[in-house]
Short mmCIF file of C-alpha atoms and ligand atoms in Angstrom, two decimals:
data_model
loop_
_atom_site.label_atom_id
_atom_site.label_comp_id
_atom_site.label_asym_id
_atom_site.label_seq_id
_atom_site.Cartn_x
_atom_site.Cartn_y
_atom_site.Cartn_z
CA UNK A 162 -81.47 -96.78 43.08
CA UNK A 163 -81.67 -93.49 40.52
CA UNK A 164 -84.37 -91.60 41.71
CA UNK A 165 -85.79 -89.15 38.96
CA UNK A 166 -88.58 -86.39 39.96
CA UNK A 167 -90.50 -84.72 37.43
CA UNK A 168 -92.25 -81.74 38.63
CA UNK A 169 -95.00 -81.19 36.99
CA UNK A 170 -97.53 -83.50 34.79
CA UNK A 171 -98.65 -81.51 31.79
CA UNK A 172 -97.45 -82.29 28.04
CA UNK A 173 -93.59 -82.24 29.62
CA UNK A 174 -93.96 -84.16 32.29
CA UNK A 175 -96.08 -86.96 30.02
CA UNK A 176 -93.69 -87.60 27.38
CA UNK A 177 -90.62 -87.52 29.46
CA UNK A 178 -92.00 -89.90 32.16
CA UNK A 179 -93.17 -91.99 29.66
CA UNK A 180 -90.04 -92.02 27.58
CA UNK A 181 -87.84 -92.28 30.46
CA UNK A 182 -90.15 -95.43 31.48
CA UNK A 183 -89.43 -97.13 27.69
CA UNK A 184 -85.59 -96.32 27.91
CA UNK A 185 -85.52 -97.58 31.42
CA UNK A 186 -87.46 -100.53 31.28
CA UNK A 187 -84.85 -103.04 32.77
CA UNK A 188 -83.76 -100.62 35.30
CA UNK A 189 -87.11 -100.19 36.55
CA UNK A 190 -87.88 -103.59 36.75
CA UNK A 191 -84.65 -104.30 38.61
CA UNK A 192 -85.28 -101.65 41.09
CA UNK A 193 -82.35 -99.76 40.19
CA UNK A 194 -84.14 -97.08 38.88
CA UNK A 195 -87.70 -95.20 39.57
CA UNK A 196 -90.00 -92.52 38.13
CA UNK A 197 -92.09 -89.96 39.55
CA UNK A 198 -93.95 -87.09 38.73
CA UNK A 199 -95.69 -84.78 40.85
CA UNK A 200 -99.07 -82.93 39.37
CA UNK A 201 -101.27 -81.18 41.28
CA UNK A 202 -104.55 -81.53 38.18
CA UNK A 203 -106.57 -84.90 38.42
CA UNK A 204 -107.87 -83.58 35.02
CA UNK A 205 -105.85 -82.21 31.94
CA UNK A 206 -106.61 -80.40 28.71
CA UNK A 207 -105.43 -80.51 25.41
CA UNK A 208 -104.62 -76.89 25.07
CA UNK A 209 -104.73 -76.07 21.28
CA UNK A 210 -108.69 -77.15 21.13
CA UNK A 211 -109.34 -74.02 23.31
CA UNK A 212 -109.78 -72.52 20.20
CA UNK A 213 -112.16 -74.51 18.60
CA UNK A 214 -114.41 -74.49 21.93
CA UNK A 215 -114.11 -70.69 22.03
CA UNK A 216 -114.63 -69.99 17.88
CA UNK A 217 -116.23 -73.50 16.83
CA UNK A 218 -118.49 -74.24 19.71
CA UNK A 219 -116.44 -77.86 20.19
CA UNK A 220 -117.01 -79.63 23.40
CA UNK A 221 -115.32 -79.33 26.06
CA UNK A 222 -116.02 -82.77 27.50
CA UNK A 223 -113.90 -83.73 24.65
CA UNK A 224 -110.39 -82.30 25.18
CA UNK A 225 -110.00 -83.70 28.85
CA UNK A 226 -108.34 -86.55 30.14
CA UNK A 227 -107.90 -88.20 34.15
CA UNK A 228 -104.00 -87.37 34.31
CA UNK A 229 -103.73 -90.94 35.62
CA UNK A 230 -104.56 -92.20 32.41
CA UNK A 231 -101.65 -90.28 30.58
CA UNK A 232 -98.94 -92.46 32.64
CA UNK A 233 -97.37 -95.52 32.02
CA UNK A 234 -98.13 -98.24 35.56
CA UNK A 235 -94.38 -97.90 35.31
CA UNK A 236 -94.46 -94.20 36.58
CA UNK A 237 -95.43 -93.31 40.23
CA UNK A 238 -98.08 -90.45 40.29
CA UNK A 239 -98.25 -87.99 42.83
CA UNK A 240 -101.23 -86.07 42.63
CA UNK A 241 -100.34 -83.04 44.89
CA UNK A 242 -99.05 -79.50 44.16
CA UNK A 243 -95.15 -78.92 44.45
CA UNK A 244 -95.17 -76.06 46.93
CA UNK A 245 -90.63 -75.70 47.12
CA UNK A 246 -87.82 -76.83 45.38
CA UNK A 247 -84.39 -77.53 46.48
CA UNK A 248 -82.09 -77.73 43.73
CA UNK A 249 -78.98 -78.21 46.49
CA UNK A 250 -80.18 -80.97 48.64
CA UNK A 251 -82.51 -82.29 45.86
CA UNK A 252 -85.80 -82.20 47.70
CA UNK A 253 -89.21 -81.05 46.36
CA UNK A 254 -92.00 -80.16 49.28
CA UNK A 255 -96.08 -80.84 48.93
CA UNK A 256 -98.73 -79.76 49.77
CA UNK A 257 -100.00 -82.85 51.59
CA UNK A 258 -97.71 -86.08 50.40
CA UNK A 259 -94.37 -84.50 52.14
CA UNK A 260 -91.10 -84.47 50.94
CA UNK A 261 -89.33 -86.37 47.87
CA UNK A 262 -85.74 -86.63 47.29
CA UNK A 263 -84.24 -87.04 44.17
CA UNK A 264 -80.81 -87.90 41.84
CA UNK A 265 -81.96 -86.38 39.06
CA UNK A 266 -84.90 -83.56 38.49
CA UNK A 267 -87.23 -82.53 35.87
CA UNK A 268 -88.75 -78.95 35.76
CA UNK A 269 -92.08 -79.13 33.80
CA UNK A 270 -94.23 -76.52 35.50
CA UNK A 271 -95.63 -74.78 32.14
CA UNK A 272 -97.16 -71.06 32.38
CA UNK A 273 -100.04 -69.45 32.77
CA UNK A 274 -101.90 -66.14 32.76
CA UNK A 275 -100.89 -63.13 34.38
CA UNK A 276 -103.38 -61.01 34.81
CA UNK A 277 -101.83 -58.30 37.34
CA UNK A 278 -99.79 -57.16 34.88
CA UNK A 279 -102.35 -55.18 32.75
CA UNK A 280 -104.96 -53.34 35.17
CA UNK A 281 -108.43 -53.99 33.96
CA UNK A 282 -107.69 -56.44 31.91
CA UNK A 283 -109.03 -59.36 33.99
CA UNK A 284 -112.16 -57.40 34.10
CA UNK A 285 -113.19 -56.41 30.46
CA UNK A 286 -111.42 -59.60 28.62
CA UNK A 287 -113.22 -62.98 27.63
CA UNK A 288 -110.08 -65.64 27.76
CA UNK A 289 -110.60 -67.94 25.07
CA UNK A 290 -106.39 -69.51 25.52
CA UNK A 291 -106.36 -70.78 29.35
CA UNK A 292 -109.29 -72.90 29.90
CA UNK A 293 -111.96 -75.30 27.95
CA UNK A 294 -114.01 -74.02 30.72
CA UNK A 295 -113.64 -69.56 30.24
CA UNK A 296 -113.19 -70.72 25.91
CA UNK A 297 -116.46 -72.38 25.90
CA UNK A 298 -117.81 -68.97 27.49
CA UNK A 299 -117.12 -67.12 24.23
CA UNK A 300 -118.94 -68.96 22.38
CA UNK A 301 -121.87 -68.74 24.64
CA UNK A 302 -121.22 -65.09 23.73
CA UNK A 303 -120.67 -64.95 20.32
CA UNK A 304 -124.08 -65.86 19.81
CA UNK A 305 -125.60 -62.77 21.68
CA UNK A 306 -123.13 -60.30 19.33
CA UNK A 307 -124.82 -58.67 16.47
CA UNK A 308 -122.97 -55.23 16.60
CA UNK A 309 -120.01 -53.64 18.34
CA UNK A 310 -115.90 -53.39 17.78
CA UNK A 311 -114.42 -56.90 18.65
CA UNK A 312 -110.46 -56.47 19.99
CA UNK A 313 -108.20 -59.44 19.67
CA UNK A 314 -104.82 -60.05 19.87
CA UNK A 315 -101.82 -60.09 22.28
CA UNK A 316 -102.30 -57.81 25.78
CA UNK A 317 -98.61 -58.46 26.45
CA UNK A 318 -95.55 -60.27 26.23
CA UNK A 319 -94.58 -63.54 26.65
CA UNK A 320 -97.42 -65.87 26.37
CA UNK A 321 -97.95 -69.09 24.90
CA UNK A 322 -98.51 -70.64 21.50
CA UNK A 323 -97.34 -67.72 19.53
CA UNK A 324 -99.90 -67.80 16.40
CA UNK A 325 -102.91 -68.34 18.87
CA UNK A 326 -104.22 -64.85 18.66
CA UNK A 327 -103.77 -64.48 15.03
CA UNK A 328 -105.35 -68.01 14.72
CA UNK A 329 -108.44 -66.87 16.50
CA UNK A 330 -108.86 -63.92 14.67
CA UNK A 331 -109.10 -66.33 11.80
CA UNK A 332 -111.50 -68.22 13.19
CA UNK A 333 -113.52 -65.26 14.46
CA UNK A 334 -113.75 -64.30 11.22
CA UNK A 335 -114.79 -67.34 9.45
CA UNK A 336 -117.72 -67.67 12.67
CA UNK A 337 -118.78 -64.14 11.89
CA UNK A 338 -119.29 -64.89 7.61
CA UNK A 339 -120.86 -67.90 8.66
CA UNK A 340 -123.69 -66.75 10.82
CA UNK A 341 -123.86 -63.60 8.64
CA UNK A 342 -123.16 -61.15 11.64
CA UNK A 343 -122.49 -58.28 9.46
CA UNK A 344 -122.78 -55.21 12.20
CA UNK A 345 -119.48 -56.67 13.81
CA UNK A 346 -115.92 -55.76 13.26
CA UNK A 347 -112.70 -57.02 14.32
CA UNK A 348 -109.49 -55.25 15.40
CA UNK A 349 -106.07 -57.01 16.24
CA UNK A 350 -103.85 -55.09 18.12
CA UNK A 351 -100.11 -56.15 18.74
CA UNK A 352 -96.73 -54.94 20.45
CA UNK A 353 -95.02 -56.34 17.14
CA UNK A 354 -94.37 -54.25 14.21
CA UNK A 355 -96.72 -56.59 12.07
CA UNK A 356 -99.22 -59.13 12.18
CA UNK A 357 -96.93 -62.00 12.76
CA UNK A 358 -93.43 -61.57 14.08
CA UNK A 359 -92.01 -63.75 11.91
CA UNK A 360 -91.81 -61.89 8.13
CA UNK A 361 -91.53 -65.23 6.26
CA UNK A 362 -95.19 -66.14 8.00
CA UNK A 363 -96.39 -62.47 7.84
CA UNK A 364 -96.27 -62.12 4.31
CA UNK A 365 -98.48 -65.42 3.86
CA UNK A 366 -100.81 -64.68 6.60
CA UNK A 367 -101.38 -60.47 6.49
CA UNK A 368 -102.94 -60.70 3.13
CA UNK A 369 -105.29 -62.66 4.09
CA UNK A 370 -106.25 -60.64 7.19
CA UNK A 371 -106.32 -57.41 5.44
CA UNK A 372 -108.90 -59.40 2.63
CA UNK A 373 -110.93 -60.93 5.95
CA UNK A 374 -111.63 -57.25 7.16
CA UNK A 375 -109.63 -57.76 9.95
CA UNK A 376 -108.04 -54.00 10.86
CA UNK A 377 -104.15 -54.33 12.16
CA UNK A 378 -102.93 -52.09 15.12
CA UNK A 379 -99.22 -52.76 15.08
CA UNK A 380 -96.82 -51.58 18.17
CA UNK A 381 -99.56 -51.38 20.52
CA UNK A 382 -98.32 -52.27 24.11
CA UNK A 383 -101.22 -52.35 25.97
CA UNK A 384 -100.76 -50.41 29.58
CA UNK A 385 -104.55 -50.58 30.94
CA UNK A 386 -107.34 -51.15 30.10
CA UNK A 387 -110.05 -48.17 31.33
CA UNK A 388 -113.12 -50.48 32.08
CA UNK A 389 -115.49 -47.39 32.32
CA UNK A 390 -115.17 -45.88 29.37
CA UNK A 391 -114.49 -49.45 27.63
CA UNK A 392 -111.22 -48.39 26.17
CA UNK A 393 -107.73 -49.67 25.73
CA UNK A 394 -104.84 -47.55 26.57
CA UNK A 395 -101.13 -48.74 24.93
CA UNK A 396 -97.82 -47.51 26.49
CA UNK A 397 -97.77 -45.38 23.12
CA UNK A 398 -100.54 -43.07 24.58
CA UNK A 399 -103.31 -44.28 21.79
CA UNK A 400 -106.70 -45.75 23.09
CA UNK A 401 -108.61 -48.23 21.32
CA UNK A 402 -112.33 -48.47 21.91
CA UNK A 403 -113.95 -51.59 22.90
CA UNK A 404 -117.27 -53.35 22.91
CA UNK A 405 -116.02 -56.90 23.10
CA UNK A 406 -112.40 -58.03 24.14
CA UNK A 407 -110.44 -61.54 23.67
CA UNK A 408 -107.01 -60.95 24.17
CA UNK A 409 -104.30 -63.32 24.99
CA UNK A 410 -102.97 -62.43 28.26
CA UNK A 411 -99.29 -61.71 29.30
CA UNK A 412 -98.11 -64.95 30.91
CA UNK A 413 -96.13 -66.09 33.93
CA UNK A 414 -94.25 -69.20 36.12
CA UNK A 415 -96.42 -70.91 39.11
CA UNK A 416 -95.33 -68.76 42.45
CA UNK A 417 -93.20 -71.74 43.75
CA UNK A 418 -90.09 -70.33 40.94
CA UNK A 419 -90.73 -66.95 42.56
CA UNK A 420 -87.15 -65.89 44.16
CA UNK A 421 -85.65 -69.32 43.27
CA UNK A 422 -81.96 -68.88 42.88
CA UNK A 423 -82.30 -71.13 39.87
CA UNK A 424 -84.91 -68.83 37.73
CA UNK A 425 -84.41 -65.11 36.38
CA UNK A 426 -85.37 -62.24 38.29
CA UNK A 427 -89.11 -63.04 36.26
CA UNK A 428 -89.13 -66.58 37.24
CA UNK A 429 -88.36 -68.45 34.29
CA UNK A 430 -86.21 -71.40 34.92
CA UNK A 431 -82.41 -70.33 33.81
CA UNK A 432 -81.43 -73.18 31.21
CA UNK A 433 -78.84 -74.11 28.53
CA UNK A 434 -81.11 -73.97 25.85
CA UNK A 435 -79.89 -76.80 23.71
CA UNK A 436 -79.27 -79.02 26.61
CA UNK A 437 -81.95 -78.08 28.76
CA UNK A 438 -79.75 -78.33 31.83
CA UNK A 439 -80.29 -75.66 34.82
CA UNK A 440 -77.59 -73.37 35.35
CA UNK A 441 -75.00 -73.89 37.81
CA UNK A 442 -76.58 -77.60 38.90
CA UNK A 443 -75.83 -81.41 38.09
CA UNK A 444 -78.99 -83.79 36.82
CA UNK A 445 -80.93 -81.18 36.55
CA UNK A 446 -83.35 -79.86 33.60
CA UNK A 447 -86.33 -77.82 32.69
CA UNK A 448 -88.30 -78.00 29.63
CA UNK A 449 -91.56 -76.29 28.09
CA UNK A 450 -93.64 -73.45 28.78
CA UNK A 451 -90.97 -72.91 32.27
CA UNK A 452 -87.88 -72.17 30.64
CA UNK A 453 -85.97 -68.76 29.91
CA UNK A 454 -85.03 -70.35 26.67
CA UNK A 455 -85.23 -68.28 23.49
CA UNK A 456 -87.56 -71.01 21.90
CA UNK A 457 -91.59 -71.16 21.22
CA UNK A 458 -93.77 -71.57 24.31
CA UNK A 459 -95.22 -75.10 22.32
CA UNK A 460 -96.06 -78.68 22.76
CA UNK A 461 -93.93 -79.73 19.53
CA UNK A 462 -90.83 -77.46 21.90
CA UNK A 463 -91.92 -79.27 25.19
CA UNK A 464 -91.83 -82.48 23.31
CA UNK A 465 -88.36 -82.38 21.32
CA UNK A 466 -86.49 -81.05 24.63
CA UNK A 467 -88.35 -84.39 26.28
CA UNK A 468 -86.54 -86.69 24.10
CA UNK A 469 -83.24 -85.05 24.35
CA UNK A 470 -83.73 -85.10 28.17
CA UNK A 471 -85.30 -88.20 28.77
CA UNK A 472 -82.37 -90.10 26.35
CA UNK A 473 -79.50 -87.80 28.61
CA UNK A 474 -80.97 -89.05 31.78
CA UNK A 475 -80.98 -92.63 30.74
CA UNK A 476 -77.53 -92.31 28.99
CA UNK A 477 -76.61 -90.78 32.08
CA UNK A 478 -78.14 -94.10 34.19
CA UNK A 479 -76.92 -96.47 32.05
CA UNK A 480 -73.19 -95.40 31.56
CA UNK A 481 -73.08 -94.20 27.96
CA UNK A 482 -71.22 -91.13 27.04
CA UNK A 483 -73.98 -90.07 24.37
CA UNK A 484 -75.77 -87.25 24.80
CA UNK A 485 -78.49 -85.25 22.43
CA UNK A 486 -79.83 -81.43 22.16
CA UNK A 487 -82.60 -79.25 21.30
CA UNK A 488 -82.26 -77.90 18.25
CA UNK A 489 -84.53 -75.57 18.86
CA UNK A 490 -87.55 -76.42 16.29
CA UNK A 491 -90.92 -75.47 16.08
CA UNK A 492 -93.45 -76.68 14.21
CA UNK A 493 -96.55 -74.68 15.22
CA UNK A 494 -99.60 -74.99 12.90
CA UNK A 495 -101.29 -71.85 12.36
CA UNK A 496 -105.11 -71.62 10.97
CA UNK A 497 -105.83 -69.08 8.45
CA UNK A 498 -109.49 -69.60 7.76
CA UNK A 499 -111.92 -71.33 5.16
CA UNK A 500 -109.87 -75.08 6.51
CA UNK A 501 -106.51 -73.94 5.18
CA UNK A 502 -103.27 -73.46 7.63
CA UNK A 503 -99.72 -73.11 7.50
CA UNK A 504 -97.16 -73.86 9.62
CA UNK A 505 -93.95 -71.98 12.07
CA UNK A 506 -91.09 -73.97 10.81
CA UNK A 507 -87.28 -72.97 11.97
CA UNK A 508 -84.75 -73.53 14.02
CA UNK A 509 -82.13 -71.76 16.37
CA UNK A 510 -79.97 -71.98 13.37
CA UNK A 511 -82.34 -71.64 10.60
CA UNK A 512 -84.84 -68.80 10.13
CA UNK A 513 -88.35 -69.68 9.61
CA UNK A 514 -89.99 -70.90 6.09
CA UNK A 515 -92.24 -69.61 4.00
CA UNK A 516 -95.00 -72.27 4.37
CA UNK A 517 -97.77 -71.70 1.46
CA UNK A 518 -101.31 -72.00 3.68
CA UNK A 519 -103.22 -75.41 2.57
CA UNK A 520 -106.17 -77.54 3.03
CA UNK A 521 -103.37 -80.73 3.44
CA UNK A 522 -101.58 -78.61 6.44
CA UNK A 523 -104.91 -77.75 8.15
CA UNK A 524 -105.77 -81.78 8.00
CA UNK A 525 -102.66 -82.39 9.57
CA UNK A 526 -103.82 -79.93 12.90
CA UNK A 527 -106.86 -81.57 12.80
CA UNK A 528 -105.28 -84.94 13.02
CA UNK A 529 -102.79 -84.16 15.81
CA UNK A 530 -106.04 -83.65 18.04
CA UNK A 531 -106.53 -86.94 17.54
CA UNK A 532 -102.69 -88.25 18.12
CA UNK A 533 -102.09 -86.08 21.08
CA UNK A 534 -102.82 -88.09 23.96
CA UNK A 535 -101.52 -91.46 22.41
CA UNK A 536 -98.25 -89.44 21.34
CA UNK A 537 -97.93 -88.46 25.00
CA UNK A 538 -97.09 -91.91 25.61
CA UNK A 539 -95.03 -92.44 22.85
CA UNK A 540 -97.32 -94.51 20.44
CA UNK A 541 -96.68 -92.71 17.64
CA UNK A 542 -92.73 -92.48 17.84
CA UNK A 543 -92.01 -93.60 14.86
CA UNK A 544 -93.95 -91.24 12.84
CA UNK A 545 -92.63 -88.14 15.21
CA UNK A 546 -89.18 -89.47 14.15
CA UNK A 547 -89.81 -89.76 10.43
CA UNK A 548 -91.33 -86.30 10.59
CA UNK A 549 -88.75 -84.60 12.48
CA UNK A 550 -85.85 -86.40 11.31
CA UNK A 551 -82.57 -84.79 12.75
CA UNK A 552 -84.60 -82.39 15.06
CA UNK A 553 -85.79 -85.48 16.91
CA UNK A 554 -83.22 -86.58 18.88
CA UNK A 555 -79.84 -84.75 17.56
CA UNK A 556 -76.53 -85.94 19.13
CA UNK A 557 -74.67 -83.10 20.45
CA UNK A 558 -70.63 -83.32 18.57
C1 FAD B 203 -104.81 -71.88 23.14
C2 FAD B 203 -103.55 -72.66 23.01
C3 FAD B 203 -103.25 -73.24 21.79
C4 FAD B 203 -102.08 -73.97 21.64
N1 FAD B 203 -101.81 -74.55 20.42
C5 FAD B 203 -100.68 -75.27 20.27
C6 FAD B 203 -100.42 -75.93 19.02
O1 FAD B 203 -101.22 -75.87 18.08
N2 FAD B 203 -99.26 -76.62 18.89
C7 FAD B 203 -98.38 -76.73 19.94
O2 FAD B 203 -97.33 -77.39 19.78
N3 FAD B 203 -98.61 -76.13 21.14
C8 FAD B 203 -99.74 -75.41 21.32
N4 FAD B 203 -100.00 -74.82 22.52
C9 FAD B 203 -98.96 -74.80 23.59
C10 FAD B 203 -98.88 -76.08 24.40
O3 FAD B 203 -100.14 -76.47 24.88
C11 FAD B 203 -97.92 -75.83 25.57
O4 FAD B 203 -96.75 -75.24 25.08
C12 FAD B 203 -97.54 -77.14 26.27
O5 FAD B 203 -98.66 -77.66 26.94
C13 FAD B 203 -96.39 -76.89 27.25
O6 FAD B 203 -96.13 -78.04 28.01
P1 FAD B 203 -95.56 -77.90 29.49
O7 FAD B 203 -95.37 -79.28 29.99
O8 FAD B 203 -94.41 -76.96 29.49
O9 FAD B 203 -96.71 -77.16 30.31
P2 FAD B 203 -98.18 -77.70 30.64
O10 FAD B 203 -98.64 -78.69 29.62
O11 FAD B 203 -99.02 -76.50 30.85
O12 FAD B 203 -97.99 -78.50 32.00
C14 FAD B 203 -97.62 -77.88 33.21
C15 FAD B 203 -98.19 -78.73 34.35
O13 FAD B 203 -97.64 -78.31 35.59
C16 FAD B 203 -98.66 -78.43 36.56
N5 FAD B 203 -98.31 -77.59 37.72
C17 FAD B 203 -98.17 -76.23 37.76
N6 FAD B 203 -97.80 -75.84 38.99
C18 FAD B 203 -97.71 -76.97 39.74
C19 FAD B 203 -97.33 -77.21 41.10
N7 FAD B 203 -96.97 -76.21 41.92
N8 FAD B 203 -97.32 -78.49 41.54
C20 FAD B 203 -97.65 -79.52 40.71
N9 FAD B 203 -98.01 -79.35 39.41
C21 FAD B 203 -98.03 -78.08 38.94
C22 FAD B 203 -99.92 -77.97 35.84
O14 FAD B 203 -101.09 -78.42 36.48
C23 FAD B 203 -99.71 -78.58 34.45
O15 FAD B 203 -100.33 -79.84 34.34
C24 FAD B 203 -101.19 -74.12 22.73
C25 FAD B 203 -101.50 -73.54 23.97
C26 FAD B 203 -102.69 -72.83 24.12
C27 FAD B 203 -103.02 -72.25 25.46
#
């Protein structure tokens, strides 16, 4: 019997369960083979509609799912949190269901916020990226705001989703036109050296902030926040005043990578970033949000390195010397306002496009809401393939 652990149930642990359970099928029904995940969320979110609740008022009723309902019967559920992991005598540790041994592993623990790393910041800022719960607070808010300096942006480095802050400035904007609140301003600051990292995406999406109103604080690396006198203090020694703050926070790995010989000294798993394989062990991977690789925190990243993994473990299973790679692509839609959007197209090999914004690309965002949770379980395939093409499932040479 090939027992294969995923750890962790988010977008990761979905689509490669799932996938491993199509590519498996015989094996699984032969009892030569067996799936399971470990999750400690009965519920989950999709994550990009955080910004809609926050800047839209969308509800956040709709964006959740039972996780039980994202897995094939096939897969065995767990519903416990992973408290250690043993890479050398492949074991994972619960909470409450005991051990589970494994043949081959799956790292899928995501991110999320760390808040310790800016002082005051967990005090002064509104989070509109971690939960439908905090996002749907914001918009609770924005109605009370008449007046006052709004800050958005990035408090630090890395988070998730890269054009989420920039997107939500967007949207804060449009909200703002829309309900005519005039007395407002916003301000984006940013550790980059312009809007958006990436130039090819800058130059598209910066025009359109400086014509919103939206005022651009580049190389701002926020060190504190002073909550009595409201301001924001950046590494640079300048201080930005404050009335109102939604700010992405800096993010971080779930405690149980902390001091793993298998992460970085930060606690991001340590990974081959085209294979996905940790360093220095056999059968096993990480994907998504967990990794040190140089790629996108996104779901379109979580789900490419699934296939590649999911079709390596069952090559692997099965006896056939195929195997297939990340190539590294994102495809991250990014709103601009007034329905239009364009998108974060590259590559590890190829530098990102210049991607006019368009009503047609923000109808595609707006559709994926839709998709997500049957594309978790692999219903739409064969459109993800046609889309993607060679960045699907590339065979390594
Ligand atoms: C505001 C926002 C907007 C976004 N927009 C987009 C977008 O437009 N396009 C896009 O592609 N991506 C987007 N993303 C990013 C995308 O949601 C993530 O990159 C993706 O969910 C990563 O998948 P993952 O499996 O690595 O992590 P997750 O989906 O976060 O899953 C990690 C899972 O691990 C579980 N877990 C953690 N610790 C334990 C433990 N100790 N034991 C058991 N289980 C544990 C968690 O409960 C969670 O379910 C957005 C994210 C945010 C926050």
């Amino acid at each position: 019997m090939h027992k294969i652990l995923i750890v962790g149930g988010g977008a990761g642990g979905e689509l490669t369960a799932n996938a491993l359970a199509r590519l498996l099928k015989k094996e699984i029904a032969a009892s030569e083979a067996s799936i399971t995940v470990i999750e400690k969320s009965a519920m989950q979110e999709f994550q990009p509609e955080y910004l809609h609740i926050a800047f839209e008022g969308e509800n956040p009723k709709k964006i959740r799912r039972p996780t039980k309902a994202l897995f094939t019967p096939k897969v065995k559920l767990v519903l416990d949190q992973a408290v250690s992991i043993d890479l050398k005598d492949r074991k994972v540790t619960t909470a409450s269901s005991g051990q589970i041994d494994f043949d081959y592993i799956v790292i899928a623990l995501g991110c999320h916020p760390n808040y310790d790393a800016v002082p005051g910041l967990r005090e002064s800022n509104m989070d509109f990226h971690t939960s439908a719960e905090d996002a749907a607070k914001i918009y609770r808010k924005l109605k009370t705001i008449k007046t006052g300096s709004i800050i958005m942006g990035i408090a630090g480095l890395p988070y998730k989703c890269p054009p989420s802050p920039n997107e939500s400035a967007f949207m804060l904007s449009d909200y703002l036109k829309e309900y005519k609140v005039s007395g407002a301003s916003i301000t984006f600051i940013t550790p980059y050296t312009r809007f958006y990292p990436a130039e090819n995406v800058n130059k598209e999406v910066e025009p359109i902030a400086e014509a919103q109103g939206i005022k651009i604080n580049t190389v701002f690396n926020l060190d504190h926040v002073d909550t009595a006198s409201k301001k924001l203090i950046s590494m640079e020694g300048d201080e930005v005043p404050f009335d109102y703050l939604f700010l992405v926070p800096p993010h971080k790995t779930p405690t149980i990578l902390s001091g793993s010989d298998f992460a970085d000294k930060d606690g991001w798993v340590k990974v081959d970033k085209k294979r996905l394989t940790i360093d220095g062990y056999e059968n096993a991977y990480a994907i998504g949000d967990v990794t040190n690789a140089p790629s996108a925190k996104t779901g379109v990243t979580v789900h490419l390195e699934a296939m590649a993994v999911a079709n390596n473990i069952a090559n692997g299973i099965k006896g056939i010397s195929t195997r297939y790679i990340y190539t590294g692509r994102t495809n991250c839609p990014f709103e601009v306002g007034g329905h239009k959007a364009t998108f974060v197209v590259g590559t590890y090999d190829t530098p990102v496009k210049d991607i006019k914004p368009s009503f047609e690309n923000y109808m595609l965002k707006k559709m994926m809401a839709t998709f997500y949770w049957g594309s978790v379980k692999g219903t739409y395939d064969d459109i993800f393939k046609r889309y993607f093409g060679e960045d699907y499932l590339k065979q390594e040479q």
